[in-house]
Short mmCIF file of C-alpha atoms in Angstrom, two decimals:
data_model
loop_
_atom_site.label_atom_id
_atom_site.label_comp_id
_atom_site.label_asym_id
_atom_site.label_seq_id
_atom_site.Cartn_x
_atom_site.Cartn_y
_atom_site.Cartn_z
CA ALA A 6 68.22 54.46 -162.44
CA GLY A 7 71.94 54.47 -163.63
CA GLU A 8 72.86 57.04 -166.47
CA SER A 9 74.92 54.21 -168.29
CA ASN A 10 74.85 56.38 -171.35
CA LEU A 11 77.42 58.80 -170.01
CA PRO A 12 80.92 58.24 -170.47
CA VAL A 13 82.96 57.20 -167.90
CA LEU A 14 84.83 59.49 -165.81
CA ASN A 15 87.70 57.82 -163.71
CA LEU A 16 88.21 59.77 -160.72
CA ASP A 17 90.91 57.42 -159.52
CA THR A 18 93.74 59.16 -161.20
CA CYS A 19 95.40 62.12 -160.21
CA THR A 20 96.17 65.46 -160.72
CA SER A 21 99.53 64.66 -162.86
CA ASP A 22 98.49 61.88 -164.68
CA TYR A 23 98.08 63.47 -167.75
CA PHE A 24 100.95 65.86 -169.09
CA ASP A 25 100.76 68.47 -171.41
CA TYR A 26 103.21 67.32 -174.00
CA THR A 27 103.19 70.69 -175.85
CA SER A 28 104.40 72.61 -172.75
CA PRO A 29 108.04 73.94 -173.21
CA ASN A 30 109.40 73.08 -169.95
CA PHE A 31 112.79 71.63 -168.80
CA PHE A 32 111.11 68.25 -168.15
CA ILE A 33 109.02 67.82 -171.02
CA LYS A 34 112.22 69.20 -173.19
CA THR A 35 114.23 66.16 -171.56
CA CYS A 36 111.68 63.35 -172.28
CA THR A 37 111.45 64.35 -175.68
CA ASP A 38 115.04 64.80 -176.67
CA LEU A 39 115.90 61.26 -175.20
CA ASN A 40 117.85 59.38 -177.58
CA PHE A 41 116.90 55.84 -178.42
CA GLN A 42 120.35 54.46 -177.05
CA ASN A 43 118.98 55.74 -173.66
CA LEU A 44 115.86 53.51 -173.93
CA VAL A 45 117.25 50.23 -174.50
CA GLY A 46 120.83 48.26 -173.95
CA VAL A 47 122.56 48.15 -170.85
CA ARG A 48 121.59 49.70 -167.69
CA GLN A 49 123.99 52.96 -166.73
CA SER A 50 124.55 53.16 -163.21
CA THR A 51 125.74 56.87 -163.50
CA LEU A 52 122.04 58.03 -164.20
CA GLU A 53 120.82 56.20 -161.06
CA ASP A 54 123.58 57.95 -158.93
CA THR A 55 122.85 61.43 -160.48
CA LEU A 56 119.15 60.73 -159.56
CA LYS A 57 119.84 60.11 -155.87
CA GLN A 58 121.98 63.27 -155.50
CA GLU A 59 119.26 65.10 -157.16
CA ILE A 60 116.69 63.58 -154.64
CA LEU A 61 118.81 64.46 -151.70
CA THR A 62 118.83 68.16 -153.19
CA PHE A 63 115.03 68.00 -153.85
CA LEU A 64 114.17 66.96 -150.15
CA GLN A 65 117.21 69.30 -148.91
CA ILE A 66 118.76 66.82 -146.73
CA LYS A 67 122.36 66.41 -148.75
CA SER A 68 124.13 67.59 -145.72
CA ARG A 69 122.45 64.93 -143.53
CA LEU A 70 122.35 62.01 -145.88
CA THR A 71 124.40 60.65 -149.01
CA PRO A 72 123.58 57.84 -151.85
CA ASP A 73 124.10 55.19 -149.77
CA ASN A 74 120.79 55.86 -147.84
CA ILE A 75 118.55 55.50 -151.06
CA ILE A 76 117.61 52.75 -152.98
CA PHE A 77 115.18 52.26 -155.75
CA GLY A 78 112.43 49.69 -156.52
CA PHE A 79 110.04 48.86 -159.51
CA GLY A 80 107.71 51.50 -157.96
CA SER A 81 107.01 52.15 -154.41
CA TYR A 82 104.64 48.91 -154.13
CA SER A 83 107.57 46.31 -154.85
CA ILE A 84 109.45 47.75 -152.10
CA LEU A 85 106.67 47.46 -149.58
CA GLU A 86 106.01 43.92 -151.18
CA ARG A 87 110.14 42.61 -150.63
CA LEU A 88 109.71 44.44 -147.09
CA ALA A 89 106.97 42.45 -146.07
CA SER A 90 107.73 39.20 -147.55
CA LYS A 91 111.61 39.26 -147.08
CA VAL A 92 112.95 41.67 -144.69
CA LEU A 93 110.60 42.62 -141.68
CA PRO A 94 110.10 40.13 -138.61
CA ARG A 95 106.85 38.65 -138.62
CA GLY A 96 104.66 39.72 -135.56
CA THR A 97 102.05 42.16 -135.49
CA MET A 98 101.87 45.46 -137.66
CA ILE A 99 99.93 48.31 -136.35
CA GLY A 100 98.74 51.46 -138.28
CA GLU A 101 96.19 54.25 -138.70
CA PHE A 102 93.11 52.86 -140.34
CA PRO A 103 92.01 53.25 -143.19
CA GLN A 104 95.37 53.66 -144.81
CA PHE A 105 96.87 52.32 -148.12
CA PRO A 106 95.58 48.55 -147.50
CA TYR A 107 98.36 46.69 -149.92
CA PHE A 108 100.93 46.57 -147.48
CA PRO A 109 99.45 45.24 -144.46
CA LEU A 110 97.65 42.69 -146.72
CA GLU A 111 101.00 41.44 -148.12
CA TYR A 112 102.18 41.34 -144.78
CA THR A 113 99.40 38.99 -143.11
CA LEU A 114 99.78 36.59 -146.39
CA VAL A 115 103.48 36.10 -145.43
CA GLY A 116 102.28 35.34 -141.60
CA GLY A 117 101.81 38.52 -140.00
CA THR A 118 99.18 40.07 -138.37
CA TYR A 119 97.49 43.26 -138.55
CA LEU A 120 96.10 45.90 -136.40
CA GLY A 121 94.41 48.91 -137.67
CA VAL A 122 93.64 52.23 -135.48
CA SER A 123 90.81 53.75 -136.20
CA PHE A 124 91.11 57.41 -136.74
CA ASP A 125 89.60 59.38 -133.51
CA ASP A 126 87.39 62.70 -133.74
CA ALA A 127 90.73 64.79 -134.00
CA GLY A 128 91.59 62.97 -137.19
CA LEU A 129 94.90 60.79 -137.05
CA PRO A 130 94.93 58.76 -134.19
CA ALA A 131 98.35 59.45 -132.99
CA ASN A 132 97.83 59.06 -129.08
CA LYS A 133 95.89 55.82 -130.03
CA ILE A 134 98.95 54.59 -131.78
CA LEU A 135 101.07 55.42 -128.72
CA GLU A 136 98.51 53.69 -126.52
CA THR A 137 98.43 50.63 -128.70
CA ILE A 138 102.41 50.32 -128.66
CA ALA A 139 102.26 50.16 -125.06
CA ASP A 140 99.60 48.01 -124.37
CA THR A 141 100.18 45.29 -127.42
CA GLN A 142 102.57 42.13 -127.64
CA ASP A 143 104.76 41.46 -130.30
CA ILE A 144 104.46 44.59 -132.70
CA LYS A 145 107.15 44.43 -135.00
CA VAL A 146 105.96 47.24 -137.33
CA ILE A 147 104.45 50.43 -137.42
CA TYR A 148 103.22 51.65 -140.81
CA ILE A 149 102.49 55.10 -141.48
CA ASN A 150 100.99 57.31 -144.41
CA ASN A 151 102.09 60.74 -144.24
CA PRO A 152 100.01 62.06 -146.30
CA ASN A 153 97.27 59.55 -145.31
CA ASN A 154 95.74 57.58 -148.07
CA PRO A 155 92.79 57.97 -148.95
CA THR A 156 92.10 61.33 -146.62
CA GLY A 157 95.08 63.20 -147.82
CA GLN A 158 95.43 64.39 -143.75
CA THR A 159 98.99 64.91 -142.72
CA TRP A 160 100.08 64.16 -139.18
CA SER A 161 101.84 66.30 -136.45
CA ARG A 162 105.72 66.10 -136.99
CA LEU A 163 105.72 66.14 -132.95
CA LYS A 164 103.47 63.24 -132.67
CA ILE A 165 105.15 61.08 -135.36
CA LEU A 166 108.57 62.10 -133.19
CA GLU A 167 107.08 60.33 -130.14
CA ILE A 168 106.12 57.31 -132.10
CA LEU A 169 109.42 56.84 -133.40
CA GLU A 170 111.31 57.35 -129.99
CA GLU A 171 108.91 55.04 -128.40
CA ALA A 172 109.22 52.46 -131.29
CA MET A 173 113.13 52.62 -131.22
CA ARG A 174 112.75 51.75 -127.52
CA LYS A 175 111.04 48.93 -128.18
CA ASN A 176 112.99 47.69 -131.45
CA ILE A 177 109.88 48.08 -133.55
CA PHE A 178 110.30 49.22 -137.41
CA VAL A 179 108.42 52.34 -138.47
CA ILE A 180 107.54 52.59 -142.14
CA ILE A 181 106.78 56.15 -143.45
CA ASP A 182 104.85 55.98 -146.94
CA GLU A 183 105.53 59.60 -148.39
CA VAL A 184 104.19 58.52 -152.00
CA TYR A 185 101.86 61.37 -151.90
CA ALA A 186 103.97 64.31 -150.27
CA ASP A 187 105.79 65.43 -153.40
CA LEU A 188 103.88 68.70 -153.37
CA LEU A 189 104.15 69.35 -149.67
CA PRO A 190 106.74 71.49 -148.21
CA VAL A 191 110.07 69.31 -147.72
CA THR A 192 110.04 69.82 -143.88
CA GLU A 193 106.96 67.63 -143.59
CA SER A 194 109.14 64.49 -144.71
CA PHE A 195 110.99 62.49 -142.38
CA ALA A 196 113.75 61.24 -144.74
CA GLY A 197 116.34 63.40 -143.31
CA LEU A 198 115.96 61.25 -139.63
CA VAL A 199 116.93 57.80 -141.31
CA ASN A 200 120.45 57.97 -139.76
CA ASP A 201 119.24 59.07 -136.42
CA TYR A 202 116.43 56.36 -136.40
CA GLU A 203 117.94 53.22 -137.62
CA ASN A 204 114.26 51.57 -137.30
CA LEU A 205 113.13 54.43 -139.58
CA VAL A 206 112.33 53.51 -143.13
CA ILE A 207 111.03 56.09 -145.73
CA VAL A 208 109.12 54.94 -149.11
CA ARG A 209 108.34 57.42 -151.75
CA SER A 210 107.45 57.30 -155.51
CA PHE A 211 107.43 59.46 -158.91
CA SER A 212 104.20 57.91 -159.97
CA LYS A 213 101.34 59.32 -157.80
CA ILE A 214 102.03 63.11 -157.68
CA PHE A 215 104.74 63.64 -160.54
CA GLY A 216 102.75 61.08 -162.90
CA LEU A 217 105.69 58.75 -164.20
CA GLN A 218 103.68 55.67 -163.23
CA ASN A 219 104.91 53.38 -166.59
CA LEU A 220 108.56 54.33 -165.73
CA ARG A 221 108.07 52.67 -162.35
CA VAL A 222 110.43 54.63 -160.03
CA GLY A 223 109.80 53.88 -156.62
CA TYR A 224 112.87 54.41 -153.97
CA MET A 225 113.46 53.79 -150.21
CA ILE A 226 115.47 55.80 -147.88
CA ALA A 227 116.76 54.08 -144.53
CA HIS A 228 119.89 53.88 -142.68
CA PRO A 229 122.73 52.52 -144.52
CA SER A 230 122.57 49.13 -142.65
CA PHE A 231 119.38 48.48 -143.73
CA ILE A 232 119.87 49.32 -147.24
CA GLN A 233 122.74 46.80 -147.29
CA LYS A 234 120.50 44.03 -145.83
CA TYR A 235 117.71 44.85 -148.26
CA GLN A 236 120.02 44.80 -151.19
CA THR A 237 121.28 41.51 -150.07
CA LEU A 238 117.85 39.95 -150.19
CA CYS A 239 116.50 41.56 -152.95
CA ASN A 240 117.27 42.24 -156.55
CA TRP A 241 117.70 46.11 -156.38
CA ASN A 242 118.90 47.31 -159.83
CA GLU A 243 115.65 48.12 -160.90
CA VAL A 244 115.50 51.91 -161.99
CA THR A 245 115.55 52.04 -166.12
CA ASN A 246 117.76 54.45 -167.83
CA ILE A 247 114.52 56.50 -169.12
CA GLY A 248 113.16 56.12 -165.84
CA ALA A 249 116.36 57.97 -164.45
CA LEU A 250 116.53 60.25 -167.04
CA SER A 251 112.67 61.51 -166.66
CA ALA A 252 112.80 61.28 -162.73
CA THR A 253 116.06 63.64 -162.59
CA ALA A 254 114.48 66.19 -165.34
CA LEU A 255 111.49 66.44 -163.24
CA LEU A 256 113.34 67.18 -159.83
CA LYS A 257 115.06 69.95 -161.96
CA ASP A 258 112.08 71.36 -163.53
CA ALA A 259 110.59 73.79 -160.34
CA ALA A 260 108.04 75.47 -162.94
CA TYR A 261 106.59 71.93 -163.70
CA ARG A 262 106.01 71.43 -160.03
CA ASN A 263 104.57 74.76 -159.39
CA ASP A 264 102.33 74.08 -162.00
CA LEU A 265 101.06 70.98 -160.32
CA GLU A 266 100.69 72.74 -157.16
CA LYS A 267 98.76 75.32 -158.26
CA THR A 268 96.65 73.01 -160.19
CA CYS A 269 95.96 70.34 -157.34
CA ALA A 270 95.24 73.50 -154.64
CA GLU A 271 92.51 75.16 -157.04
CA ASN A 272 91.00 71.81 -158.16
CA LYS A 273 90.81 70.47 -154.83
CA LYS A 274 89.49 73.26 -153.54
CA THR A 275 86.30 73.22 -155.64
CA LEU A 276 85.62 69.92 -155.79
CA ILE A 277 85.58 70.03 -151.93
CA LYS A 278 82.99 72.46 -152.39
CA ILE A 279 81.04 70.49 -155.28
CA CYS A 280 81.06 67.34 -152.95
CA GLY A 281 79.98 69.44 -149.77
CA GLU A 282 76.99 70.56 -151.84
CA ALA A 283 76.07 67.24 -153.00
CA GLY A 284 75.79 66.24 -149.57
CA TYR A 285 79.05 64.63 -148.98
CA THR A 286 81.19 65.17 -145.54
CA VAL A 287 84.78 65.52 -146.60
CA SER A 288 87.55 64.16 -144.01
CA PRO A 289 90.03 66.80 -143.21
CA THR A 290 92.61 66.71 -145.74
CA HIS A 291 95.87 68.83 -146.88
CA PRO A 292 95.28 71.35 -149.78
CA LEU A 293 98.28 69.98 -151.50
CA VAL A 294 97.55 66.19 -151.32
CA PRO A 295 95.62 65.25 -154.69
CA LEU A 296 92.96 62.83 -152.21
CA LEU A 297 89.25 63.19 -150.89
CA TRP A 298 87.99 60.82 -148.34
CA LEU A 299 84.10 61.33 -148.72
CA ARG A 300 81.16 59.92 -146.47
CA ALA A 301 77.72 59.91 -147.78
CA PRO A 302 74.40 59.45 -145.47
CA GLU A 303 75.01 56.08 -144.12
CA ASN A 304 72.09 54.36 -146.03
CA GLN A 305 74.09 55.32 -149.26
CA ASN A 306 76.63 52.98 -151.01
CA ALA A 307 78.78 55.51 -151.83
CA GLN A 308 80.76 53.38 -154.76
CA GLU A 309 77.51 52.32 -156.18
CA TYR A 310 76.31 55.65 -156.10
CA PHE A 311 79.18 57.12 -158.23
CA ARG A 312 79.25 53.82 -160.45
CA LEU A 313 75.44 54.65 -161.32
CA ARG A 314 76.47 57.98 -162.77
CA ASN A 315 79.86 56.26 -164.50
CA MET A 316 82.16 57.86 -162.35
CA LYS A 317 85.02 55.23 -161.01
CA VAL A 318 86.32 56.06 -157.60
CA GLY A 319 88.91 54.01 -155.30
CA ASN A 320 88.31 50.39 -154.31
CA ASN A 321 87.11 49.74 -150.81
CA VAL A 322 87.32 45.95 -151.17
CA PRO A 323 90.88 46.07 -149.81
CA TYR A 324 89.96 47.49 -146.72
CA THR A 325 86.99 44.90 -146.07
CA MET A 326 89.76 42.29 -146.15
CA LEU A 327 91.44 43.89 -143.16
CA VAL A 328 88.45 44.96 -141.19
CA GLU A 329 85.00 43.61 -140.52
CA ASN A 330 81.87 45.40 -141.35
CA PHE A 331 83.83 48.29 -143.08
CA PRO A 332 81.20 50.94 -143.74
CA GLN A 333 79.77 51.32 -147.55
CA ASN A 334 78.98 54.68 -147.22
CA TYR A 335 82.67 55.91 -147.75
CA CYS A 336 84.70 56.30 -150.85
CA ARG A 337 87.92 57.61 -152.39
CA ILE A 338 88.54 60.28 -155.14
CA ARG A 339 91.43 61.41 -156.58
CA VAL A 340 91.64 65.13 -157.70
CA PRO A 341 91.66 65.37 -161.46
CA ASN A 342 94.09 67.57 -163.85
CA ASP A 343 91.33 68.99 -165.58
CA PHE A 344 88.96 71.28 -164.67
CA GLN A 345 86.67 70.48 -167.66
CA ILE A 346 86.41 66.71 -165.34
CA ILE A 347 85.79 68.68 -162.41
CA GLU A 348 82.90 70.75 -164.04
CA GLU A 349 81.14 67.35 -165.24
CA ILE A 350 81.38 65.73 -161.75
CA GLN A 351 79.51 68.65 -160.33
CA THR A 352 76.84 68.09 -163.14
CA ARG A 353 76.49 64.62 -162.38
CA LEU A 354 76.25 64.85 -158.60
CA CYS A 355 74.24 67.90 -158.00
CA GLU A 356 71.39 67.35 -160.61
#
């Protein structure tokens, strides 16, 4: 029977979804000191330019790229949506599966097809993707989540480079979604390679790790020629004054980011232990990515099991729209920032 009297725990929120507004760090001070003039009125393009420079500094690619390699969107999803509907050629999109499902769904809605390449015993299916590129006609797009969403696993850099080389040879676009990568070492990012591979597009965000969801600051990094094409087809002046100011302050605040990193690693380690004790198998995952992909015993509907204990987890329905007979004994949870929530998860799962 469900424990409907319990308060709902939202396990589809993330490490940084709730700020400690009493924290005296640089980011919080900047946000609380914002002048009302910065919130309304004319958009200040200089704020956008400053943020671009700060992104290049944060990713340590200032010697390789310029602001002309960056464009903003109303969150990263708006960029993916427009890539699918206005920019990318129609044909077949392939990617590791499971992965963030909404971009492939957008692509199929405008006439493309999607082929998910399932994980193999070693985890992320790099070799199977290379085989699929060789064996499949009409591939136009390769979509890669690095780190993977929902598992939090990261790719081998050498394998991604192999895929990039093969895709370049066959004139295939490679979209690498790095929205969960902000706590990883910057050497894990492929953003610095976009001038070497004109078919490479990187999508990143300030929502998933940094917690600026309501400000909707997503961005794309690509070759300047691709950025120009995107600008021609899409309304691109979308970062607000408060979004640009807040994102810039956050990137300058190393102490805040270090706190996020520590919280994510510690809470995730504890949560993995709790889920294991409750009988779940946790997919391979990076400690600094606030995602867990859980496999329950085959006869258990994992989402329903959590729901009956008033715990909200990630929605599996989009996966079922891409792949038939998607197993129901999987679910995704995001690592909470509050350790009391983790203790409550333990109580509900293990009693």
